[in-house]
PDB file of C-alpha atoms in Angstrom:
ATOM      1  CA  MET A   1      90.277  -9.067  99.461  1.00  0.00           C
ATOM      2  CA  ASP A   2      92.010 -12.321  98.663  1.00  0.00           C
ATOM      3  CA  ASP A   3      95.517 -12.524  97.227  1.00  0.00           C
ATOM      4  CA  LEU A   4      94.333 -13.020  93.640  1.00  0.00           C
ATOM      5  CA  GLN A   5      92.054  -9.986  93.716  1.00  0.00           C
ATOM      6  CA  LYS A   6      94.715  -7.834  95.384  1.00  0.00           C
ATOM      7  CA  MET A   7      97.284  -8.896  92.795  1.00  0.00           C
ATOM      8  CA  ALA A   8      94.869  -8.231  89.928  1.00  0.00           C
ATOM      9  CA  SER A   9      93.808  -4.860  91.353  1.00  0.00           C
ATOM     10  CA  ASP A  10      97.390  -3.703  91.915  1.00  0.00           C
ATOM     11  CA  LEU A  11      98.459  -4.846  88.452  1.00  0.00           C
ATOM     12  CA  ALA A  12      95.443  -3.131  86.874  1.00  0.00           C
ATOM     13  CA  ALA A  13      96.227   0.163  88.625  1.00  0.00           C
ATOM     14  CA  GLU A  14      99.856  -0.053  87.526  1.00  0.00           C
ATOM     15  CA  CYS A  15      98.869  -0.894  83.950  1.00  0.00           C
ATOM     16  CA  ILE A  16      96.448   2.044  83.764  1.00  0.00           C
ATOM     17  CA  ALA A  17      99.167   4.389  85.029  1.00  0.00           C
ATOM     18  CA  VAL A  18     101.591   3.118  82.371  1.00  0.00           C
ATOM     19  CA  GLN A  19      98.879   3.394  79.691  1.00  0.00           C
ATOM     20  CA  LYS A  20      98.374   7.051  80.574  1.00  0.00           C
ATOM     21  CA  GLU A  21     102.089   7.788  80.572  1.00  0.00           C
ATOM     22  CA  ILE A  22     102.782   6.159  77.205  1.00  0.00           C
ATOM     23  CA  GLY A  23      99.463   7.139  75.611  1.00  0.00           C
ATOM     24  CA  ASP A  24      98.299   3.612  74.803  1.00  0.00           C
ATOM     25  CA  GLU A  25      94.753   2.965  76.067  1.00  0.00           C
ATOM     26  CA  ARG A  26      94.881  -0.644  74.854  1.00  0.00           C
ATOM     27  CA  LEU A  27      98.067  -1.744  76.636  1.00  0.00           C
ATOM     28  CA  PHE A  28      95.936  -3.764  79.039  1.00  0.00           C
ATOM     29  CA  ILE A  29      95.050  -6.121  76.176  1.00  0.00           C
ATOM     30  CA  GLN A  30      98.719  -6.986  75.718  1.00  0.00           C
ATOM     31  CA  VAL A  31      99.238  -7.435  79.449  1.00  0.00           C
ATOM     32  CA  ALA A  32      96.198  -9.717  79.581  1.00  0.00           C
ATOM     33  CA  SER A  33      97.701 -11.817  76.803  1.00  0.00           C
ATOM     34  CA  VAL A  34     100.926 -12.209  78.775  1.00  0.00           C
ATOM     35  CA  LEU A  35      98.939 -13.176  81.871  1.00  0.00           C
ATOM     36  CA  GLY A  36      96.734 -15.597  79.956  1.00  0.00           C
ATOM     37  CA  ALA A  37      99.747 -17.576  78.832  1.00  0.00           C
ATOM     38  CA  SER A  38     100.418 -18.484  82.470  1.00  0.00           C
ATOM     39  CA  SER A  39      97.187 -17.982  84.389  1.00  0.00           C
ATOM     40  CA  GLN A  40      93.748 -17.618  82.891  1.00  0.00           C
ATOM     41  CA  THR A  41      92.366 -16.976  86.378  1.00  0.00           C
ATOM     42  CA  LEU A  42      94.647 -13.981  86.955  1.00  0.00           C
ATOM     43  CA  GLU A  43      94.010 -12.778  83.392  1.00  0.00           C
ATOM     44  CA  GLU A  44      90.242 -12.692  83.986  1.00  0.00           C
ATOM     45  CA  ALA A  45      90.587 -10.960  87.355  1.00  0.00           C
ATOM     46  CA  PHE A  46      93.000  -8.429  85.828  1.00  0.00           C
ATOM     47  CA  LEU A  47      90.676  -7.642  82.913  1.00  0.00           C
ATOM     48  CA  THR A  48      87.736  -7.197  85.258  1.00  0.00           C
ATOM     49  CA  ASN A  49      89.770  -4.805  87.399  1.00  0.00           C
ATOM     50  CA  VAL A  50      91.082  -2.809  84.446  1.00  0.00           C
ATOM     51  CA  ARG A  51      87.630  -2.420  82.916  1.00  0.00           C
ATOM     52  CA  THR A  52      85.972  -1.412  86.170  1.00  0.00           C
ATOM     53  CA  LYS A  53      88.736   1.062  87.050  1.00  0.00           C
ATOM     54  CA  MET A  54      88.638   2.613  83.569  1.00  0.00           C
ATOM     55  CA  ALA A  55      84.843   2.807  83.682  1.00  0.00           C
ATOM     56  CA  ALA A  56      84.957   4.472  87.100  1.00  0.00           C
ATOM     57  CA  GLU A  57      87.465   7.041  85.819  1.00  0.00           C
ATOM     58  CA  LYS A  58      85.207   7.848  82.861  1.00  0.00           C
ATOM     59  CA  ALA A  59      82.192   8.160  85.146  1.00  0.00           C
ATOM     60  CA  ARG A  60      84.075  10.502  87.482  1.00  0.00           C
ATOM     61  CA  ALA A  61      85.185  12.650  84.533  1.00  0.00           C
ATOM     62  CA  PHE A  62      81.574  12.797  83.359  1.00  0.00           C
ATOM     63  CA  LEU A  63      80.399  13.908  86.810  1.00  0.00           C
ATOM     64  CA  VAL A  64      83.102  16.570  87.041  1.00  0.00           C
ATOM     65  CA  GLU A  65      82.182  17.939  83.600  1.00  0.00           C
ATOM     66  CA  THR A  66      78.451  17.840  84.358  1.00  0.00           C
ATOM     67  CA  LEU A  67      78.986  19.782  87.566  1.00  0.00           C
ATOM     68  CA  ARG A  68      81.288  22.269  85.796  1.00  0.00           C
ATOM     69  CA  VAL A  69      78.654  22.942  83.128  1.00  0.00           C
ATOM     70  CA  HIS A  70      75.937  23.299  85.755  1.00  0.00           C
ATOM     71  CA  ARG A  71      77.968  25.739  87.834  1.00  0.00           C
ATOM     72  CA  ALA A  72      78.898  27.740  84.738  1.00  0.00           C
ATOM     73  CA  SER A  73      75.234  28.025  83.782  1.00  0.00           C
ATOM     74  CA  MET A  74      74.368  29.150  87.303  1.00  0.00           C
ATOM     75  CA  ASP A  75      77.020  31.893  87.126  1.00  0.00           C
ATOM     76  CA  THR A  76      75.587  33.272  83.884  1.00  0.00           C
ATOM     77  CA  SER A  77      71.888  32.915  84.787  1.00  0.00           C
ATOM     78  CA  PRO A  78      70.071  36.118  85.659  1.00  0.00           C
ATOM     79  CA  HIS A  79      69.260  36.173  89.348  1.00  0.00           C
ATOM     80  CA  THR A  80      65.813  37.204  90.504  1.00  0.00           C
TER      81      THR A  80
END
């Protein structure tokens, strides 16, 4: 991973953690604006990282819930 991608990935992870703590899911938009004022390249890499990390978290939550529902249905199904 090159320096730009590492910087963008680290900043995205930090931003997501702060978003969760303060309850603002759109904080990354403000951070991107700050970045864009100085570096459009870093802004784009940051936004890509934030969106992919947030999407991955949502996908993982979906998988966990799907498995929970499946296991719950297996526990209540009559066994033959």
